[in-house]
């Protein structure tokens, strides 16, 4: 039995190579959430359209990307597509895969948020002469955003951890770099505990941020709920 | 009447699905400055009828004209036409994420293209008029129902409408708040605003209505002036309706 190596543990805890990996994980998360939210919004609006040529492709997209594992999607993008002459770097493949996959989930969250804005609000906005795009921008989207803050927060937490799947196509994020370092001293337990602590630190920090965001956006409606009626 | 026609409904019919007809051949002409009250039992199509005027409801057959322009005509710039017709809803429908002042400004700025300063001047004047200047920076959720409805009227007026539609404006209010809203509406009527008001407030109807439209089962059953409708209803259905709501 090898036992627990404190020196090794602290060495890896302060290892810059690993820290960098954690920062890459953070960067991937921010990118996937931002790009996924934009794409997800477009897909949500398409899916809610009364026109089949818009809602059909949106539904198909969600079906594909929610119905298959991200792992498989990443391998297809990075390892499979070159067969057709379409080549992406590891970073490109990771960003594309994460964004496409996340957009599918986020679009469902966005759709639920939009659907939760009462019809009366849309009528009131139309009645003062707003065009449908203005109704969306000034009336529906801000209210929908408030509604979806909690589930969006959950998504950030999820994506932070999901980025680790990109290690499979050798994306040098936190997990991949953890695995690489094992070759040094074979301190498997110490290394993975350090990796776990990094993930925990990031998800915990996010939780605190999310709480503040929810507090801030909760205030905008005043002490009484506006949808009391 | 010498006044020009402001709102015309010509044989408007509407169906929900193939079988259920919500509006049956409804015709009504409202001239400039006229106040028309629409009453009738619930489910009679009053709200649907009033929402046809600014095309919040589609119609099956017939024609709706506002200042002579076809509301359901595909060539009509509908948002522009809607901006000229103010609407007040049963549940106020103020925008909860905006302050009272922003509620009054957003349409002026985004729809009419007024600048911030113009919009604020107008908004403040209207808030003063409905007696809510002190609440300008609050959010709708912080106001009582009666106050919210007065803001909603001010929001509609901020667009300088040529006519106003009221869809049961006092039905969702506690009794002690009804009068503060009716007072604003009476003042508006006396200033010559063209109004169609769906309401059960018969006192209001008697006081300001030039004509009363009685609807039942999707039909306009009777149209009369205030006095004759209440004192001498022509149809059995109107008699029975009045005896129910005026019993106490």
Coordinates of C-alpha atoms in Angstrom, one line a residue:
Chain A
X1 CA 0.0 0.0 0.0
X2 CA 1.3 3.4 -1.0
X3 CA -0.7 5.6 1.3
X4 CA -1.5 9.3 1.0
X5 CA 1.3 11.6 -0.1
X6 CA 0.8 15.1 1.4
X7 CA 3.9 16.5 -0.2
X8 CA 2.7 15.3 -3.6
X9 CA -0.8 16.6 -2.9
X10 CA 0.4 20.1 -2.1
X11 CA 2.8 20.1 -5.0
X12 CA 0.0 19.4 -7.4
X13 CA -2.4 21.8 -5.6
X14 CA 0.0 24.7 -6.4
X15 CA 1.0 23.3 -9.8
X16 CA 0.8 26.0 -12.5
X17 CA 0.3 23.5 -15.3
X18 CA -2.9 22.3 -13.6
X19 CA -4.0 25.8 -12.7
X20 CA -3.8 26.7 -16.3
X21 CA -5.9 23.6 -17.1
X22 CA -8.5 24.8 -14.7
X23 CA -8.5 28.2 -16.4
X24 CA -9.0 26.5 -19.8
X25 CA -12.0 24.7 -18.3
X26 CA -13.4 28.0 -17.1
X27 CA -12.8 29.6 -20.5
X28 CA -14.6 26.7 -22.3
X29 CA -17.5 27.0 -19.9
X30 CA -17.9 30.7 -20.5
X31 CA -17.7 30.3 -24.3
X32 CA -20.1 27.4 -24.4
X33 CA -22.7 29.2 -22.2
X34 CA -22.4 32.5 -24.1
X35 CA -22.5 30.9 -27.6
X36 CA -24.9 28.2 -26.6
X37 CA -27.3 30.8 -25.2
X38 CA -27.3 32.9 -28.4
X39 CA -27.8 29.8 -30.6
X40 CA -30.2 28.4 -28.1
X41 CA -32.3 31.6 -28.2
X42 CA -32.5 31.4 -32.0
X43 CA -33.5 27.8 -31.9
X44 CA -36.1 28.4 -29.2
X45 CA -37.7 31.2 -31.2
X46 CA -37.6 29.0 -34.4
X47 CA -39.2 26.1 -32.4
X48 CA -42.0 28.3 -31.2
X49 CA -42.7 29.6 -34.7
X50 CA -46.0 28.8 -36.3
X51 CA -44.1 28.1 -39.6
X52 CA -43.1 24.5 -40.1
X53 CA -40.0 25.4 -42.1
X54 CA -38.7 27.1 -38.9
X55 CA -40.0 24.9 -36.2
X56 CA -39.2 21.6 -38.0
X57 CA -35.4 22.1 -38.3
X58 CA -35.3 23.5 -34.7
X59 CA -37.1 20.4 -33.4
X60 CA -34.8 18.2 -35.5
X61 CA -31.7 19.9 -34.1
X62 CA -32.8 19.5 -30.5
X63 CA -33.7 15.9 -31.1
X64 CA -30.2 15.1 -32.5
X65 CA -28.1 17.0 -30.0
X66 CA -30.1 16.0 -26.9
X67 CA -30.5 12.5 -28.1
X68 CA -26.8 11.7 -28.5
X69 CA -23.9 11.9 -25.9
X70 CA -21.6 14.8 -26.2
X71 CA -18.7 12.3 -26.2
X72 CA -20.0 10.8 -29.4
X73 CA -20.6 14.3 -30.9
X74 CA -17.0 15.3 -30.1
X75 CA -15.5 12.2 -31.6
X76 CA -17.6 12.6 -34.8
X77 CA -16.5 16.3 -35.1
X78 CA -12.8 15.8 -34.3
X79 CA -12.0 12.3 -35.5
X80 CA -14.9 11.5 -37.9
X81 CA -15.3 14.6 -40.1
X82 CA -11.8 14.7 -41.4
X83 CA -12.8 11.6 -43.4
X84 CA -15.1 14.0 -45.4
X85 CA -12.3 16.6 -45.7
X86 CA -13.7 18.8 -42.8
X87 CA -10.9 19.4 -40.4
X88 CA -11.0 21.2 -37.1
X89 CA -8.3 21.7 -34.5
X90 CA -8.8 20.2 -31.0
X91 CA -9.9 23.6 -29.6
X92 CA -12.2 24.3 -32.5
X93 CA -13.8 20.9 -32.2
X94 CA -14.3 21.3 -28.5
X95 CA -15.9 24.8 -28.8
X96 CA -18.1 23.6 -31.6
X97 CA -19.2 20.4 -29.9
X98 CA -19.9 22.1 -26.5
X99 CA -21.7 25.0 -28.1
X100 CA -23.9 22.8 -30.3
X101 CA -24.8 20.4 -27.5
X102 CA -25.4 23.1 -24.9
X103 CA -27.5 25.2 -27.4
X104 CA -29.9 22.2 -27.6
X105 CA -30.4 22.1 -23.8
X106 CA -30.5 25.9 -23.4
X107 CA -33.0 26.4 -26.2
X108 CA -35.5 24.3 -24.1
X109 CA -34.8 26.4 -21.1
X110 CA -35.2 29.6 -23.1
X111 CA -38.4 28.3 -24.7
X112 CA -39.9 27.5 -21.3
X113 CA -39.0 31.1 -20.1
X114 CA -40.6 32.7 -23.2
X115 CA -43.7 30.5 -22.8
X116 CA -44.0 31.6 -19.2
X117 CA -44.5 35.3 -20.1
X118 CA -48.3 35.8 -19.9
X119 CA -50.1 36.3 -23.2
X120 CA -51.6 39.5 -21.7
X121 CA -48.1 41.1 -21.7
X122 CA -47.7 40.4 -25.4
X123 CA -51.2 41.8 -26.1
X124 CA -50.4 45.0 -24.1
X125 CA -47.1 45.5 -26.0
X126 CA -48.8 44.9 -29.4
X127 CA -51.6 47.2 -28.4
X128 CA -49.3 50.2 -27.9
X129 CA -48.0 49.5 -31.5
X130 CA -44.9 47.5 -30.9
X131 CA -43.7 45.3 -33.7
X132 CA -43.3 41.6 -32.9
X133 CA -39.5 41.9 -32.8
X134 CA -39.8 44.9 -30.3
X135 CA -42.3 42.9 -28.2
X136 CA -39.7 40.2 -28.0
X137 CA -36.8 42.5 -27.2
X138 CA -38.3 44.9 -24.8
X139 CA -41.1 43.0 -23.1
X140 CA -40.8 39.2 -23.5
X141 CA -37.0 38.6 -23.4
X142 CA -36.3 40.6 -20.2
X143 CA -39.1 38.9 -18.4
X144 CA -38.2 35.5 -19.7
X145 CA -34.6 36.0 -18.7
X146 CA -35.6 36.6 -15.1
X147 CA -37.6 33.4 -15.1
X148 CA -34.8 31.3 -16.5
X149 CA -32.0 32.6 -14.3
X150 CA -32.2 29.6 -11.9
X151 CA -32.2 26.9 -14.6
X152 CA -29.4 28.8 -16.4
X153 CA -27.4 28.8 -13.3
X154 CA -27.7 25.0 -13.1
X155 CA -26.6 24.8 -16.7
X156 CA -23.4 26.7 -15.9
X157 CA -22.7 24.3 -13.1
X158 CA -23.3 21.4 -15.5
X159 CA -21.2 22.7 -18.3
X160 CA -18.3 23.4 -15.9
X161 CA -18.2 19.6 -15.3
X162 CA -19.2 18.5 -18.8
X163 CA -16.1 20.2 -20.3
X164 CA -14.1 17.4 -18.9
X165 CA -15.5 15.2 -21.7
X166 CA -13.3 17.1 -24.1
X167 CA -10.3 15.5 -22.6
X168 CA -11.1 12.5 -24.8
X169 CA -10.1 14.4 -27.9
X170 CA -7.0 15.6 -26.0
X171 CA -8.3 19.0 -25.2
X172 CA -5.9 20.3 -22.6
X173 CA -8.4 21.3 -20.0
X174 CA -8.2 20.4 -16.3
X175 CA -9.0 16.7 -16.5
X176 CA -6.6 16.1 -19.5
X177 CA -3.8 17.8 -17.7
X178 CA -4.5 15.8 -14.6
X179 CA -4.2 12.6 -16.6
X180 CA -0.9 13.8 -18.2
X181 CA 0.6 14.5 -14.8
X182 CA 0.0 11.0 -13.6
X183 CA 2.9 9.9 -15.7
X184 CA 5.3 11.9 -13.5
X185 CA 4.9 10.2 -10.1
X186 CA 1.8 8.0 -10.4
X187 CA 0.1 9.9 -7.6
X188 CA -3.4 9.0 -8.9
X189 CA -5.4 9.7 -5.8
X190 CA -3.7 13.0 -4.9
X191 CA -3.9 14.3 -8.4
X192 CA -7.5 13.5 -8.9
X193 CA -8.4 14.9 -5.5
X194 CA -6.7 18.1 -6.6
X195 CA -8.7 18.1 -9.8
X196 CA -11.9 17.5 -7.9
X197 CA -11.1 20.4 -5.6
X198 CA -10.6 22.7 -8.6
X199 CA -14.0 21.7 -10.0
X200 CA -15.5 22.2 -6.6
X201 CA -13.9 25.6 -6.2
X202 CA -15.3 26.7 -9.5
X203 CA -18.8 25.4 -9.0
X204 CA -18.9 26.9 -5.5
X205 CA -17.7 30.3 -6.8
X206 CA -20.4 30.1 -9.4
X207 CA -23.1 29.3 -6.8
X208 CA -22.2 32.4 -4.9
X209 CA -22.3 34.5 -8.1
X210 CA -25.6 33.0 -9.1
X211 CA -27.1 33.9 -5.7
X212 CA -26.1 37.5 -6.2
X213 CA -27.5 37.6 -9.7
X214 CA -30.8 36.1 -8.6
X215 CA -31.0 38.7 -5.8
X216 CA -30.3 41.5 -8.1
X217 CA -32.9 40.5 -10.7
X218 CA -35.4 39.6 -8.1
X219 CA -35.4 43.2 -6.8
X220 CA -36.4 44.7 -10.1
X221 CA -40.0 43.6 -9.6
X222 CA -40.3 45.3 -6.3
X223 CA -41.2 43.6 -3.0
X224 CA -44.6 42.4 -4.2
X225 CA -44.8 39.9 -7.0
X226 CA -46.2 41.6 -10.1
X227 CA -47.8 38.4 -11.4
X228 CA -50.0 38.3 -8.3
X229 CA -53.1 38.7 -10.5
Chain B
X1 CA -74.4 62.8 -36.9
X2 CA -72.0 65.3 -38.2
X3 CA -68.9 63.8 -36.6
X4 CA -66.8 61.5 -38.8
X5 CA -66.7 57.8 -38.1
X6 CA -63.9 56.7 -35.9
X7 CA -64.5 53.0 -35.6
X8 CA -66.7 50.9 -37.8
X9 CA -67.4 47.2 -37.5
X10 CA -69.2 45.9 -40.5
X11 CA -70.9 42.5 -40.2
X12 CA -68.1 41.0 -38.2
X13 CA -68.2 37.3 -37.6
X14 CA -65.7 35.0 -35.9
X15 CA -65.5 31.3 -35.3
X16 CA -63.5 29.2 -32.9
X17 CA -63.1 26.0 -34.8
X18 CA -65.7 25.0 -37.4
X19 CA -68.6 24.8 -35.0
X20 CA -68.5 27.6 -32.4
X21 CA -69.3 31.1 -33.5
X22 CA -68.2 33.7 -31.0
X23 CA -69.3 36.7 -33.0
X24 CA -72.4 36.8 -35.2
X25 CA -72.7 39.5 -37.8
X26 CA -71.8 42.4 -35.5
X27 CA -72.1 45.9 -36.8
X28 CA -71.4 49.1 -34.9
X29 CA -70.3 52.5 -35.9
X30 CA -68.6 54.8 -33.3
X31 CA -68.2 58.5 -34.3
X32 CA -65.6 60.8 -33.1
X33 CA -66.0 61.8 -29.5
X34 CA -68.7 59.2 -28.8
X35 CA -68.6 57.0 -25.7
X36 CA -70.1 53.5 -26.3
X37 CA -70.5 51.0 -23.5
X38 CA -70.7 47.4 -24.3
X39 CA -72.5 45.1 -21.8
X40 CA -73.9 41.7 -21.7
X41 CA -73.6 38.3 -19.9
X42 CA -70.2 36.8 -19.6
X43 CA -69.2 34.7 -22.6
X44 CA -71.3 36.9 -24.9
X45 CA -68.3 38.0 -27.0
X46 CA -67.8 41.5 -25.6
X47 CA -64.1 41.2 -25.0
X48 CA -63.6 39.4 -28.3
X49 CA -65.5 42.2 -30.1
X50 CA -63.4 45.0 -28.6
X51 CA -60.2 43.1 -29.4
X52 CA -61.2 42.9 -33.0
X53 CA -60.9 46.7 -33.2
X54 CA -57.1 46.7 -32.8
X55 CA -56.7 43.2 -34.3
X56 CA -55.7 41.5 -31.1
X57 CA -58.3 39.1 -32.3
X58 CA -58.6 38.0 -35.9
X59 CA -62.0 38.0 -37.6
X60 CA -63.6 35.4 -39.8
X61 CA -65.9 37.6 -41.9
X62 CA -66.7 41.3 -42.2
X63 CA -64.6 44.4 -41.9
X64 CA -63.2 46.6 -39.1
X65 CA -62.2 50.1 -40.0
X66 CA -60.4 52.6 -37.7
X67 CA -60.3 56.1 -39.1
X68 CA -61.3 54.5 -42.4
X69 CA -58.4 52.2 -42.5
X70 CA -59.0 48.4 -42.7
X71 CA -57.6 46.8 -39.5
X72 CA -57.4 43.3 -40.9
X73 CA -56.3 44.4 -44.3
X74 CA -52.8 42.8 -45.0
X75 CA -51.6 46.1 -46.6
X76 CA -52.3 48.1 -43.4
X77 CA -49.3 49.0 -41.2
X78 CA -51.0 47.3 -38.2
X79 CA -48.5 48.4 -35.5
X80 CA -48.9 52.0 -36.6
X81 CA -52.7 51.7 -36.5
X82 CA -52.6 50.1 -33.1
X83 CA -50.5 52.9 -31.7
X84 CA -53.4 55.2 -32.4
X85 CA -55.9 53.2 -30.5
X86 CA -55.2 53.0 -26.7
X87 CA -56.3 49.9 -24.9
X88 CA -56.8 49.2 -21.2
X89 CA -57.0 45.6 -20.0
X90 CA -58.8 43.9 -17.2
X91 CA -55.6 42.8 -15.6
X92 CA -53.7 46.1 -16.2
X93 CA -50.8 44.4 -18.0
X94 CA -48.3 46.9 -16.9
X95 CA -44.7 45.7 -17.8
X96 CA -43.5 44.4 -14.4
X97 CA -39.8 44.7 -15.2
X98 CA -40.1 48.5 -15.9
X99 CA -40.8 51.4 -13.5
X100 CA -44.0 53.3 -13.8
X101 CA -42.2 56.1 -15.7
X102 CA -40.6 53.6 -18.1
X103 CA -44.0 51.9 -18.6
X104 CA -45.2 55.3 -19.9
X105 CA -42.1 56.1 -21.9
X106 CA -41.3 52.8 -23.7
X107 CA -44.1 53.1 -26.3
X108 CA -43.4 56.8 -26.9
X109 CA -39.8 56.1 -27.5
X110 CA -39.8 52.8 -29.3
X111 CA -43.0 53.1 -31.3
X112 CA -43.4 56.9 -31.8
X113 CA -39.7 57.7 -31.9
X114 CA -39.9 60.5 -29.3
X115 CA -36.7 61.3 -27.5
X116 CA -36.3 60.7 -23.8
X117 CA -37.0 64.3 -22.8
X118 CA -40.2 64.5 -24.8
X119 CA -41.4 61.2 -23.5
X120 CA -40.6 62.1 -19.9
X121 CA -42.4 65.4 -20.1
X122 CA -45.5 63.6 -21.5
X123 CA -45.2 60.8 -18.9
X124 CA -44.9 63.2 -16.0
X125 CA -47.9 65.3 -17.2
X126 CA -50.0 62.1 -17.4
X127 CA -48.9 60.8 -14.1
X128 CA -49.9 64.1 -12.5
X129 CA -53.2 63.9 -14.3
X130 CA -54.0 60.4 -12.8
X131 CA -52.6 61.6 -9.5
X132 CA -49.6 59.2 -9.3
X133 CA -46.6 61.5 -9.6
X134 CA -45.3 60.2 -6.3
X135 CA -45.0 56.6 -7.7
X136 CA -43.1 57.4 -10.8
X137 CA -40.0 55.5 -9.8
X138 CA -41.8 52.5 -8.4
X139 CA -42.4 49.2 -10.1
X140 CA -46.0 48.1 -10.9
X141 CA -45.9 45.3 -8.3
X142 CA -45.5 48.0 -5.6
X143 CA -48.8 49.7 -6.6
X144 CA -52.4 48.8 -5.7
X145 CA -54.7 47.5 -8.4
X146 CA -56.5 50.8 -8.8
X147 CA -53.2 52.7 -9.1
X148 CA -51.9 50.2 -11.6
X149 CA -55.0 50.6 -13.7
X150 CA -54.7 54.4 -13.6
X151 CA -51.1 54.0 -14.8
X152 CA -52.3 51.7 -17.6
X153 CA -54.7 54.4 -18.7
X154 CA -51.9 56.9 -18.6
X155 CA -49.7 54.5 -20.6
X156 CA -52.3 54.3 -23.3
X157 CA -52.8 58.1 -23.3
X158 CA -49.1 58.7 -23.7
X159 CA -49.4 57.5 -27.3
X160 CA -51.9 60.3 -28.0
X161 CA -54.6 57.9 -29.2
X162 CA -57.5 58.9 -31.3
X163 CA -59.7 56.4 -29.5
X164 CA -59.6 54.3 -26.4
X165 CA -60.7 50.7 -25.8
X166 CA -61.5 49.5 -22.2
X167 CA -61.8 45.8 -21.7
X168 CA -63.5 45.4 -18.3
X169 CA -61.2 47.9 -16.7
X170 CA -62.6 47.6 -13.2
X171 CA -63.5 43.9 -13.0
X172 CA -60.3 42.8 -11.4
X173 CA -60.4 45.6 -8.8
X174 CA -61.4 45.6 -5.1
X175 CA -64.6 47.6 -4.8
X176 CA -63.0 50.5 -3.0
X177 CA -60.7 51.1 -5.9
X178 CA -63.2 51.1 -8.7
X179 CA -64.2 54.7 -8.4
X180 CA -60.7 56.1 -8.7
X181 CA -60.4 54.4 -12.1
X182 CA -63.9 55.4 -13.2
X183 CA -63.2 59.0 -12.2
X184 CA -60.3 59.1 -14.7
X185 CA -62.5 57.5 -17.4
X186 CA -65.4 59.9 -16.8
X187 CA -63.0 62.9 -17.1
X188 CA -61.7 61.4 -20.3
X189 CA -65.1 60.9 -21.7
X190 CA -66.1 64.5 -20.9
X191 CA -63.0 65.8 -22.7
X192 CA -64.3 64.2 -25.9
X193 CA -62.3 61.1 -26.2
X194 CA -63.8 58.4 -28.4
X195 CA -64.3 55.4 -26.2
X196 CA -65.6 51.8 -26.3
X197 CA -65.9 50.5 -22.8
X198 CA -66.8 46.9 -22.0
X199 CA -68.1 47.1 -18.4
X200 CA -70.7 46.1 -15.9
X201 CA -70.5 49.5 -14.2
X202 CA -74.0 50.6 -15.0
X203 CA -73.6 53.8 -13.1
X204 CA -70.7 54.8 -15.3
X205 CA -72.7 53.8 -18.4
X206 CA -75.7 55.9 -17.4
X207 CA -73.5 58.9 -16.6
X208 CA -71.3 59.1 -19.8
X209 CA -72.4 56.6 -22.4
X210 CA -73.8 58.1 -25.6
X211 CA -75.0 54.6 -26.6
X212 CA -75.2 51.3 -24.9
X213 CA -74.6 48.1 -26.9
X214 CA -76.1 44.9 -25.4
X215 CA -74.6 41.7 -26.5
X216 CA -75.7 38.1 -25.9
X217 CA -74.3 34.9 -27.4
X218 CA -72.1 36.6 -29.9
X219 CA -74.8 38.9 -31.2
X220 CA -75.4 42.6 -30.8
X221 CA -79.0 42.3 -29.6
X222 CA -79.8 45.9 -28.9
X223 CA -78.2 49.4 -29.2
X224 CA -79.8 52.2 -27.4
X225 CA -79.0 55.5 -25.8
X226 CA -78.3 55.5 -22.0
X227 CA -81.8 56.5 -20.9
X228 CA -83.9 54.3 -23.1
X229 CA -81.8 51.2 -22.7
X230 CA -82.0 51.3 -18.9
X231 CA -85.6 52.5 -18.5
X232 CA -87.1 50.9 -21.5
X233 CA -85.1 48.0 -22.9
X234 CA -86.6 46.8 -26.2
X235 CA -85.7 43.1 -26.1
X236 CA -86.6 40.4 -23.7
X237 CA -82.9 39.3 -23.4
X238 CA -81.8 42.9 -22.4
X239 CA -84.7 43.1 -19.9
X240 CA -83.7 39.8 -18.3
X241 CA -80.0 40.8 -18.1
X242 CA -80.8 44.2 -16.6
X243 CA -83.2 42.7 -14.0
X244 CA -80.3 40.4 -12.9
X245 CA -77.6 43.1 -12.6
X246 CA -79.8 45.9 -11.3
X247 CA -81.7 43.7 -8.8
X248 CA -80.0 45.1 -5.7

